[in-house]
Amino acid sequence: MMVITSICKNVIYYRGIVMDYSEKNELNHTVSMFKKYRNLLKELTVKSVKLKYRDSWIGIAWSFVQPLLNMIVLTVVFGGIFGRNNDEMICYPVFLFTGRLLFSFFSSSTKQAMTSFRKHASIIKKVYVPKYMYPISAILANFVTFAISILCFICVWIFFKLTGLYDGANLRITPYALLCIVPMFLLLVFCIGVGMILSVITVYFRDVEYIWDVLCTLLFYMVPIIYPLSRITTDWIVIVIKINPLYSMIELFRQCVLYGYIMSEKMLLYATVVSFATLAVGIWFFNKKSDDIVFHL
């Protein structure tokens, strides 16, 4: 009888699938479990970065070249509209680059996070791994390329500062530029929260993937990336833009590296609260639904 009781404590039957009791406890996603699988998270992140540029000629250098090309194209298209005769903007190409850089990270990381379960479905069905490793590794892989793109931004900043094109001579560097890691970190936290929510919803409703693609396009034009906020004269639209946490994070980043002054305390507080609140909701929602993911893949 004692032997049978011992066996029952170590094995759980859940919807016809046998799961080890210790693995069941690990589904609580504790900090200790995260530390246990941190090497796996690292390997998944490295793998995602390598696979992204595996068949390209210049490889990971696209993380440097692609944002530069995007900036050139958008500057040619919109520079004549928004980049001239605007006293509230410093160097339109750099202004554009800062917004585009952060938004691209948000868009690409959330899109890859939402499809991470489908891409790893064969592994998930066979081997137990904490399921949150897949969306988080996808987001971290994009954060690596995002960090590389920062080097491109530095080169662009120096170029316009030295040449003086688009009033680039007015660009100035201050010690506050070092604080740019704060909005970058908040954006990472926000993306993880959104990515975890989307990754679960997409398993149940595949159409969300296409809907999100459209919403990201809408968000791109609803956030002052290609235009300054001063160009918006309708009060309710201004309010909608300011409520968007992406606006706060992009503006905080610009305050550090473009305008050269300390970040707005109110904007920083708002971005921090929204980022960690989104992360908390993402973790709660993921923990609630993660056990059923394997049955819908």
Coordinates of C-alpha atoms in Angstrom, one line a residue, residues 52-53 58-73 97 100-101 104 108 145 149 152:
K52 CA 17.0 34.5 -38.9
Y53 CA 20.0 35.3 -41.2
I58 CA 25.8 39.2 -45.2
G59 CA 24.2 37.4 -42.2
I60 CA 23.6 39.3 -39.0
A61 CA 25.0 42.5 -40.6
W62 CA 21.4 43.0 -41.9
S63 CA 20.6 44.1 -38.3
F64 CA 22.8 47.1 -39.1
V65 CA 21.9 47.6 -42.8
Q66 CA 18.1 47.0 -42.7
P67 CA 17.2 49.9 -40.3
L68 CA 19.6 52.2 -42.2
L69 CA 17.8 51.4 -45.5
N70 CA 14.4 51.8 -43.9
M71 CA 15.5 55.2 -42.6
I72 CA 16.7 56.3 -46.0
V73 CA 13.5 55.3 -47.7
F97 CA 15.4 56.5 -36.9
R100 CA 11.4 53.3 -36.3
L101 CA 14.1 51.5 -34.3
S104 CA 10.4 47.6 -35.3
S108 CA 8.9 41.9 -34.9
T145 CA 19.3 42.4 -33.2
S149 CA 20.9 48.3 -34.6
C152 CA 23.8 51.8 -36.7

